[in-house]
PDB file of C-alpha atoms in Angstrom:
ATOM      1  CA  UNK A1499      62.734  53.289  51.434  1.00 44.00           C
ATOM      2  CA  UNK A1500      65.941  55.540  51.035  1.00 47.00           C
ATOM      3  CA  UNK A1501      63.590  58.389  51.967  1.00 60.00           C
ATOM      4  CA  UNK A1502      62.307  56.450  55.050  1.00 60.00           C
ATOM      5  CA  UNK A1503      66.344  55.457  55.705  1.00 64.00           C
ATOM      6  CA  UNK A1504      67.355  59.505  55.942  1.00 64.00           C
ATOM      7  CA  UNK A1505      64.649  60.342  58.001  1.00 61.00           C
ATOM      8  CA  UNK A1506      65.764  58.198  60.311  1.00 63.00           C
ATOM      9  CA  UNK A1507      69.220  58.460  60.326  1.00 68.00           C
ATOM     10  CA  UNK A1508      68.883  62.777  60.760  1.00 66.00           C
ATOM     11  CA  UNK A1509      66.962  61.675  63.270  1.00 65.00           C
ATOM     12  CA  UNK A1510      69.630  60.138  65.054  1.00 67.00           C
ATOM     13  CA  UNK A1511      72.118  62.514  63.828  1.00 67.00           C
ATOM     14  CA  UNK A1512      69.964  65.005  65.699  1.00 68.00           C
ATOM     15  CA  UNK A1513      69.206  63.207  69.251  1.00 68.00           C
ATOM     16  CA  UNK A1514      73.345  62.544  68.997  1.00 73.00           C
ATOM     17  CA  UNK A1515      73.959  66.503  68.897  1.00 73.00           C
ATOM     18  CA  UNK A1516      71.151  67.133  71.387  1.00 74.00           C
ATOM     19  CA  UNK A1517      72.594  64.879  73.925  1.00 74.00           C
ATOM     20  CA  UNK A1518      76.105  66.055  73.647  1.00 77.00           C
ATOM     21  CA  UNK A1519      74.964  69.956  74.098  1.00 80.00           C
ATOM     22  CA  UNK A1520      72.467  68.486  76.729  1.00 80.00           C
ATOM     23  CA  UNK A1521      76.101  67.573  78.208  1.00 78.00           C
ATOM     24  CA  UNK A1522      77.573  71.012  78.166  1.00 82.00           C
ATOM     25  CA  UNK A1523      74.581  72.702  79.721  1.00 87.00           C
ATOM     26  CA  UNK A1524      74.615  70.150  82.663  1.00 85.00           C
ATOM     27  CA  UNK A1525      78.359  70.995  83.026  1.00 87.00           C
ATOM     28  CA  UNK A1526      77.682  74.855  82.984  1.00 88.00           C
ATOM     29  CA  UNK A1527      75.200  74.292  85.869  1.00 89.00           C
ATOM     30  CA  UNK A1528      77.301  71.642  87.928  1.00 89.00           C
ATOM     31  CA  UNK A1529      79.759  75.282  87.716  1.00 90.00           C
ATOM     32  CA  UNK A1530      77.238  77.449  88.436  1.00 90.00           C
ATOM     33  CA  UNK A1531      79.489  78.581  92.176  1.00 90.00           C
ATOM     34  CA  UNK A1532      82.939  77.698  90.109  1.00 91.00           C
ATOM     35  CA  UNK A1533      85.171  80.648  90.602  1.00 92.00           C
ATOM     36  CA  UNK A1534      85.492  82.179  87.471  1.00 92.00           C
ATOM     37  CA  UNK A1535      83.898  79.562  85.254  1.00 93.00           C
ATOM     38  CA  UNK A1536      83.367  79.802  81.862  1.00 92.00           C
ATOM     39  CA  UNK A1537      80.363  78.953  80.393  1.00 90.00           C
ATOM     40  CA  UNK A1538      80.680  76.561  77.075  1.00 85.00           C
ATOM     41  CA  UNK A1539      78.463  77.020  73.913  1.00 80.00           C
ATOM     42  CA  UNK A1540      77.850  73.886  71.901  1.00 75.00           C
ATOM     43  CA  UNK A1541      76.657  75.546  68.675  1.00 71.00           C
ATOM     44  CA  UNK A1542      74.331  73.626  66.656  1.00 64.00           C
ATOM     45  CA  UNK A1543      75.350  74.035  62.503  1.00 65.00           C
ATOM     46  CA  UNK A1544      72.905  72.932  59.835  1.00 62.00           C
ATOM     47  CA  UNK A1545      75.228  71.149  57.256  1.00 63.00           C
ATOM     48  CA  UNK A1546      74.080  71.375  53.290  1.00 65.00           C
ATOM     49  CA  UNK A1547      73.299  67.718  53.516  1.00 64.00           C
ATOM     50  CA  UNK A1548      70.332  68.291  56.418  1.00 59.00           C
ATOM     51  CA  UNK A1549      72.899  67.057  59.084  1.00 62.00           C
ATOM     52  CA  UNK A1550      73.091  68.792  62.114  1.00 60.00           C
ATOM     53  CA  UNK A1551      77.177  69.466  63.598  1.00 65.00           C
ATOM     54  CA  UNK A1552      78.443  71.148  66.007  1.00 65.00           C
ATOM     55  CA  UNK A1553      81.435  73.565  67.369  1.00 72.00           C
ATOM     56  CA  UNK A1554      82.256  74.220  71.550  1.00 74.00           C
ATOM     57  CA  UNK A1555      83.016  77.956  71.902  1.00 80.00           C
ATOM     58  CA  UNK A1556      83.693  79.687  75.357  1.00 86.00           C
ATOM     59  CA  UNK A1557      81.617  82.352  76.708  1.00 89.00           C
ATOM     60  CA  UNK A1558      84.273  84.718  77.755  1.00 90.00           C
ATOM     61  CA  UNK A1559      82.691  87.644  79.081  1.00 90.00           C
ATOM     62  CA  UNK A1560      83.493  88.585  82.472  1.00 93.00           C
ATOM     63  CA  UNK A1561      81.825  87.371  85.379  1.00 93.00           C
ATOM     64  CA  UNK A1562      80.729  90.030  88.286  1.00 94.00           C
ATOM     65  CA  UNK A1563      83.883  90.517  91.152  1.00 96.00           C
ATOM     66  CA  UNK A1564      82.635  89.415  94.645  1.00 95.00           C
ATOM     67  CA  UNK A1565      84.871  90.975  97.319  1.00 96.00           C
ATOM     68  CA  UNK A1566      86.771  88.982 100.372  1.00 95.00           C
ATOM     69  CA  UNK A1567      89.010  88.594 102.994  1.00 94.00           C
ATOM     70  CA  UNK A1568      91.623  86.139 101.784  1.00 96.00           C
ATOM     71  CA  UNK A1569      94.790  87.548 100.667  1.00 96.00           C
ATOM     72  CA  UNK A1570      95.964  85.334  98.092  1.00 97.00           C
ATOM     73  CA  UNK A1571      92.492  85.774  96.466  1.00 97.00           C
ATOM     74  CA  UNK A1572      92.927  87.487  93.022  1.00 97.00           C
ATOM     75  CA  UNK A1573      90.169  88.788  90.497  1.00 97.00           C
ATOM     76  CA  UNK A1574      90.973  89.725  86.630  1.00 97.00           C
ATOM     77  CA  UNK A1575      88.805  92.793  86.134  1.00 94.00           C
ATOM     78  CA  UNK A1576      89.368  92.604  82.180  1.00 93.00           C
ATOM     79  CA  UNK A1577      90.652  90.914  79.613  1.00 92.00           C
ATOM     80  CA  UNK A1578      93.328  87.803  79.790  1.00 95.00           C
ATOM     81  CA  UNK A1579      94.364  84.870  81.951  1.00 97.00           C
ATOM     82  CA  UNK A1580      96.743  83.491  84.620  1.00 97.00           C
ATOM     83  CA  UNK A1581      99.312  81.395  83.431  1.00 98.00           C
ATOM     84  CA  UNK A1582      99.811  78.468  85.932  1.00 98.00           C
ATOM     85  CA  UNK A1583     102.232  75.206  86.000  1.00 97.00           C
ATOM     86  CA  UNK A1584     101.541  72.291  86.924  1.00 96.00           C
ATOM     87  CA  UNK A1585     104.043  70.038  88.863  1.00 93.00           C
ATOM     88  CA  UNK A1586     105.408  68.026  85.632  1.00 94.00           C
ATOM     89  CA  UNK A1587     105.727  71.583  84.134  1.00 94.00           C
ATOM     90  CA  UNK A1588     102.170  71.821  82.041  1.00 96.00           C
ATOM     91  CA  UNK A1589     100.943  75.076  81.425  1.00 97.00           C
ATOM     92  CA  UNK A1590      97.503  75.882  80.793  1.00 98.00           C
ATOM     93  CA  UNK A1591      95.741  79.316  81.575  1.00 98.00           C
ATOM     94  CA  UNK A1592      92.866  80.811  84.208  1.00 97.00           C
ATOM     95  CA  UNK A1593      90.964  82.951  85.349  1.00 96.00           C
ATOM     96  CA  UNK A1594      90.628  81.188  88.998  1.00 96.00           C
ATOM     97  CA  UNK A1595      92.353  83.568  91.538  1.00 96.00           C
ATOM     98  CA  UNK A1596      91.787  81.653  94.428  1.00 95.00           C
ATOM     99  CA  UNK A1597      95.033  81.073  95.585  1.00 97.00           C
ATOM    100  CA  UNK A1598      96.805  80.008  98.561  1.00 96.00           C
ATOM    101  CA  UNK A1599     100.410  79.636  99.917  1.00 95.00           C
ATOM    102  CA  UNK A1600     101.973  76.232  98.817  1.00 92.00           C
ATOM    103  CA  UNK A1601     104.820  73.929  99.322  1.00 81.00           C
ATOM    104  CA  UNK A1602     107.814  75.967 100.230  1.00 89.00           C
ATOM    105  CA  UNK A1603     105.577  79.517 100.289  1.00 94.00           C
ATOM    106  CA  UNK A1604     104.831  79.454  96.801  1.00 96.00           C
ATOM    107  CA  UNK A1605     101.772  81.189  95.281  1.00 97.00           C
ATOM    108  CA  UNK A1606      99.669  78.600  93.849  1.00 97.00           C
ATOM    109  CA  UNK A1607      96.213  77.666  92.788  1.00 97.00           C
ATOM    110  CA  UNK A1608      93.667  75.088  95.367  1.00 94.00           C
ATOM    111  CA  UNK A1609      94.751  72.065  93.023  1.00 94.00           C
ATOM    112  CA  UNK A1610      98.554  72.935  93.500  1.00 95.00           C
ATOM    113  CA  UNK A1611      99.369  74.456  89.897  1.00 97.00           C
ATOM    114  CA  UNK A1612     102.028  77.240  90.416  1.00 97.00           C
ATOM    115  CA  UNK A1613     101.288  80.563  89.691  1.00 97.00           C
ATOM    116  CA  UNK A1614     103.684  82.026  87.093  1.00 95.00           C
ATOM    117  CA  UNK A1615     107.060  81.758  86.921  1.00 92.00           C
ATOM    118  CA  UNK A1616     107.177  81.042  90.819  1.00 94.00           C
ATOM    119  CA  UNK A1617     106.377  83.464  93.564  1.00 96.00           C
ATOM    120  CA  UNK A1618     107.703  82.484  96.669  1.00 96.00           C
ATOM    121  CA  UNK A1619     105.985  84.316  99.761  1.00 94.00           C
ATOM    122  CA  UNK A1620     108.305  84.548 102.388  1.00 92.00           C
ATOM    123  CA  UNK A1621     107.898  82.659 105.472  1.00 89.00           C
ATOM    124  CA  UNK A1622     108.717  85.243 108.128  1.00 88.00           C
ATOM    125  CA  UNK A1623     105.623  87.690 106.237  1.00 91.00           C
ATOM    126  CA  UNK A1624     104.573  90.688 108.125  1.00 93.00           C
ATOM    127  CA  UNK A1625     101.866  91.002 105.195  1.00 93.00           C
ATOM    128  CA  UNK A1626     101.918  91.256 101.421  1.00 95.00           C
ATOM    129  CA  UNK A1627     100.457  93.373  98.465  1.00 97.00           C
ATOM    130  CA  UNK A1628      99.362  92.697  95.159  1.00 97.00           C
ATOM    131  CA  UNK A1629      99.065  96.092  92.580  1.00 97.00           C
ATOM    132  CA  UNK A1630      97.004  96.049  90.147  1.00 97.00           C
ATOM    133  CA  UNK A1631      99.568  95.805  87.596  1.00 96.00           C
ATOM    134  CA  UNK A1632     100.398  92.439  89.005  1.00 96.00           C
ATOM    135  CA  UNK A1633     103.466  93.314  91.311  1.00 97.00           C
ATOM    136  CA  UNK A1634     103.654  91.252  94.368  1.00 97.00           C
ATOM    137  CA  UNK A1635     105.043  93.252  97.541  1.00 97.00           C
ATOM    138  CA  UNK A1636     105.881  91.714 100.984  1.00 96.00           C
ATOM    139  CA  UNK A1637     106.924  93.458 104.226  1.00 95.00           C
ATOM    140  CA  UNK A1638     109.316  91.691 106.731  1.00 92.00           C
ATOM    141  CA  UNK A1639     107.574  93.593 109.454  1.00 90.00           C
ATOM    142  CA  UNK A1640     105.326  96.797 110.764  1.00 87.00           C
ATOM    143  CA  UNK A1641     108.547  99.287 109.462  1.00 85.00           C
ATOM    144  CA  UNK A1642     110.215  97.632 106.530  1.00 89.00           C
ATOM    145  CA  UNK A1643     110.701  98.768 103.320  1.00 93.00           C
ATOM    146  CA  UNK A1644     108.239  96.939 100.295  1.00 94.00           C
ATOM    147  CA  UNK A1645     109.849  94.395  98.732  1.00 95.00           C
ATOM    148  CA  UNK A1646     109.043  93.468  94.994  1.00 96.00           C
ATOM    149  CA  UNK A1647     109.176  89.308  94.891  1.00 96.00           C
ATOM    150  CA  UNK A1648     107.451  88.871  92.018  1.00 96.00           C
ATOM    151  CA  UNK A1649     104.914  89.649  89.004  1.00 96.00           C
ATOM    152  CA  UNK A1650     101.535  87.892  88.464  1.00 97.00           C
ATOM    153  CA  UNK A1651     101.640  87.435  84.966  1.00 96.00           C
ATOM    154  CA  UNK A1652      98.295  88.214  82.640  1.00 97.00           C
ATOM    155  CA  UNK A1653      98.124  86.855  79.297  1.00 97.00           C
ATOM    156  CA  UNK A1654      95.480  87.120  76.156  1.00 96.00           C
ATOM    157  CA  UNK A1655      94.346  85.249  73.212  1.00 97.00           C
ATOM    158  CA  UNK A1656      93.382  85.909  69.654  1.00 96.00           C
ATOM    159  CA  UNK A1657      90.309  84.077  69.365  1.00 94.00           C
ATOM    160  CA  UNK A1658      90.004  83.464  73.304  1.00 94.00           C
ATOM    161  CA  UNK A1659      86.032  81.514  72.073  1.00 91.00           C
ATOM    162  CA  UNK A1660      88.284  78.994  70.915  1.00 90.00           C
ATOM    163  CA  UNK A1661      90.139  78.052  73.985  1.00 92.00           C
ATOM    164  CA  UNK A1662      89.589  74.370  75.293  1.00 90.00           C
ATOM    165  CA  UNK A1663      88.668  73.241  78.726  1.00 89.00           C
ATOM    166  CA  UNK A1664      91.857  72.054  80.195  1.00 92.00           C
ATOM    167  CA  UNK A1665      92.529  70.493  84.415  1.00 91.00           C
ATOM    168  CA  UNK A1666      90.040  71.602  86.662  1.00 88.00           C
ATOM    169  CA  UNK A1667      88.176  75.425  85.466  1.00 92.00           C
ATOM    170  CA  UNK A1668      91.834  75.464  83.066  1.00 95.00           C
ATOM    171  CA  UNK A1669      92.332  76.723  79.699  1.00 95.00           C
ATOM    172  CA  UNK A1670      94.283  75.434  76.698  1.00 96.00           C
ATOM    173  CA  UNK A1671      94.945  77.147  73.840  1.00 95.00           C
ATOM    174  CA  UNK A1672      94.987  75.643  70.631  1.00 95.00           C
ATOM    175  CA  UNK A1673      95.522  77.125  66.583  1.00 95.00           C
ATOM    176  CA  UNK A1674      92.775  79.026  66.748  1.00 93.00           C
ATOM    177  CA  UNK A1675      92.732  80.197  69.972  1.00 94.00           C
ATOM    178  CA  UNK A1676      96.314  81.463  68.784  1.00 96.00           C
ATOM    179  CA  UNK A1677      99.407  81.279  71.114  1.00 96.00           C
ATOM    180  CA  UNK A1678      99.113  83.616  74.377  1.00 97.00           C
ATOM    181  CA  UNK A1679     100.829  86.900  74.366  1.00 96.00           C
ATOM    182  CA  UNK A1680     101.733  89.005  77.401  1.00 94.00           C
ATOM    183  CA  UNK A1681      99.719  92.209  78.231  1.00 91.00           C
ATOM    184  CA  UNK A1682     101.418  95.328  79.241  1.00 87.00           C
ATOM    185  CA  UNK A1683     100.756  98.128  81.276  1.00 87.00           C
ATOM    186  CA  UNK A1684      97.133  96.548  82.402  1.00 87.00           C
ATOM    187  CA  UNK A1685      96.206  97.747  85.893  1.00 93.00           C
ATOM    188  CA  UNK A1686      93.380  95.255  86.656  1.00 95.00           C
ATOM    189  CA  UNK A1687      94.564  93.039  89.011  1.00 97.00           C
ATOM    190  CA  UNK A1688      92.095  93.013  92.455  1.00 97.00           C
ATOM    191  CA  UNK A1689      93.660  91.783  95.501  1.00 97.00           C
ATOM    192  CA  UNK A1690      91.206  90.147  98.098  1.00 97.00           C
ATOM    193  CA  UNK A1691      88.570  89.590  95.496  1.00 97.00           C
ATOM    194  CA  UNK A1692      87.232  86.653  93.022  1.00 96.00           C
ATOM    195  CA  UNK A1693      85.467  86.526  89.980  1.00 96.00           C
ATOM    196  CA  UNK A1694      82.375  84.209  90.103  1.00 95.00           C
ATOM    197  CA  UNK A1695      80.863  82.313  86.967  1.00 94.00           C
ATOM    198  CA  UNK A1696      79.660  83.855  84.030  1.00 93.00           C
ATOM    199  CA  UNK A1697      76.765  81.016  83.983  1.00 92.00           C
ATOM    200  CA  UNK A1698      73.323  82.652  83.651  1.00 90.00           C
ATOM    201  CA  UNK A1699      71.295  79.961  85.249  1.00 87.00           C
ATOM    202  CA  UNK A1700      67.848  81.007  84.032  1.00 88.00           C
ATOM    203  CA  UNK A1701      69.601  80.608  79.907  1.00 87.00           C
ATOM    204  CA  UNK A1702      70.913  77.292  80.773  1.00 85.00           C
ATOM    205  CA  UNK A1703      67.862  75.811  82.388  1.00 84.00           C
ATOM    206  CA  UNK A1704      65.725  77.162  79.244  1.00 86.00           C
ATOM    207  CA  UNK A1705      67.803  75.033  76.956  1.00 82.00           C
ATOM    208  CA  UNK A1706      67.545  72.457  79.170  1.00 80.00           C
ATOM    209  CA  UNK A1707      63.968  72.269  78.715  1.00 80.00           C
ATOM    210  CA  UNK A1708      63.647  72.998  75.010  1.00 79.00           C
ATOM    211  CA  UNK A1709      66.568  70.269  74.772  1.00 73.00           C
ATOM    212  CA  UNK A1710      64.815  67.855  76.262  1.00 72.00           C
ATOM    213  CA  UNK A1711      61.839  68.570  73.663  1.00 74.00           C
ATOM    214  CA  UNK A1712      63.973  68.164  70.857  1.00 69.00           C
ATOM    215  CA  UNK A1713      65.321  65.109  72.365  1.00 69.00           C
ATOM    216  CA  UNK A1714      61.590  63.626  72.819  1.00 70.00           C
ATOM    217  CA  UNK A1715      60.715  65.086  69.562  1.00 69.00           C
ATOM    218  CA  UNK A1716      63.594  62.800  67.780  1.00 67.00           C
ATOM    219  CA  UNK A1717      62.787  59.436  69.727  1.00 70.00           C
ATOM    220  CA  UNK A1718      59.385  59.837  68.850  1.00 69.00           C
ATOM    221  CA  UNK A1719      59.871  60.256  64.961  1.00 63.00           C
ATOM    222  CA  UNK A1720      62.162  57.088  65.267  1.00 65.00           C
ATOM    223  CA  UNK A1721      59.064  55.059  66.671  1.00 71.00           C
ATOM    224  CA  UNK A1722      56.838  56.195  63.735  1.00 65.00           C
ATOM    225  CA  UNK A1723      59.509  55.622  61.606  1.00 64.00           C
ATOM    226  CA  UNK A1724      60.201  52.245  63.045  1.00 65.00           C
ATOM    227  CA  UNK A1725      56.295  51.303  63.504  1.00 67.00           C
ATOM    228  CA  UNK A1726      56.383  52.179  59.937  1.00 66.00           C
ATOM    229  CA  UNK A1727      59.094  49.838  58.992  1.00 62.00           C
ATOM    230  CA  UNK A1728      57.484  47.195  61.098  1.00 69.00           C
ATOM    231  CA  UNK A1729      54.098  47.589  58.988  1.00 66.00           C
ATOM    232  CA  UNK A1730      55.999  47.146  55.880  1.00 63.00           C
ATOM    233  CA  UNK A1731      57.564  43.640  56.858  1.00 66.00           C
ATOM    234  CA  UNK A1732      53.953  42.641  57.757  1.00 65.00           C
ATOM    235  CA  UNK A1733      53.112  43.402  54.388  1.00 61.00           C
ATOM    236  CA  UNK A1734      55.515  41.426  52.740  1.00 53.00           C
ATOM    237  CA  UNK A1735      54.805  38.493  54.596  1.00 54.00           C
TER     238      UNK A1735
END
């Protein structure tokens, strides 16, 4: 009977971590046209006890650049993240560049995080230029002199696979993520470009399918195992 007992709780131990990664890959898809959306791994880890547990790691490989006509839309074409604010003064991290001009002419993401420390884009703009290093330049007008009002800043991880989902395609980092640190001298900032999703659609939708065998799988070894039980009772009586 303890035998029987296992069997059926690993069973149920297993349809648990099925239907929680079953939860990541429908998230992946739902971000399949997310700018710069990173795909989460739930990794499945046999315990010594036959128990199956699991870890969420973040694909961070970089997703292909797609080029386009808005000015405030910035691609990362490397390593690191955007720092951004939020309006009670939470910062978490992204790789989202579509930006826009916000209250007061400040650079800031669609869901009205600030970019940064604050970069203000003047209101009286004859146009404005973002380096690749992350220097933002605006001219007054046809003639004028460039004008530095600010840096983009790009940050990077440690462990950047350990960085949790945060507000809306947002990263938080975490102990083993390790605390973000400033890069240097990058040049891979793109001006009037996005990154799109790292999601491969044809991965997620095969362990979609082979999750919902292992989910069928499970709920069919709890029948037998309950059919069992329910054969048993009839015995005794």
């Amino acid at each position: 009977m303890y035998n029987m007992q296992a069997v059926v709780r690993k069973s149920i131990n297993n349809a648990t971590m099925q239907f929680e990664k079953l939860g990541y890959v429908a998230n992946n898809l739902a971000n399949y046209n997310t700018a710069a959306y990173k795909t989460n791994r739930f990794e499945q880890i046999l315990r010594e006890d036959g128990y199956v547990d699991g870890a969420i790691r973040t694909n961070v490989l970089k997703g292909s650049i797609r080029v386009s006509k808005n000015p405030y839309d910035v691609a990362i074409d490397g390593e690191g993240y955007i720092p951004v604010v939020s309006e009670d003064g939470e910062v978490q991290y992204t790789r989202d560049g579509s930006f826009k001009r916000g209250v007061n002419g400040y650079l800031m993401t669609v869901d009205d995080w600030m970019v940064g420390d604050g970069i203000k884009i003047p209101a009286n703009s004859y146009k404005f230029e973002i380096k690749p290093n992350g220097d933002v330049i605006n001219y007054d007008n046809a003639g004028s002199l460039p004008e530095k009002i600010g840096t983009i800043p790009i940050v990077q991880f440690e462990c950047p696979e350990a960085l949790e989902q945060g507000h809306h395609n947002k990263m938080v980092y975490n102990d083993e993520s390790g605390a973000p640190k400033i890069i240097k001298g990058l040049e891979s900032v793109r001006q009037y470009a996005t990154e799109v999703s790292n999601t491969n659609i044809y991965d997620e939708l095969n362990d979609l399918m082979r999750l919902n065998t292992s989910m069928i799988a499970s709920m069919n070894l709890m029948k037998v195992a309950d059919d069992m039980y329910n054969k048993a009772i009839n015995i005794r009586e």
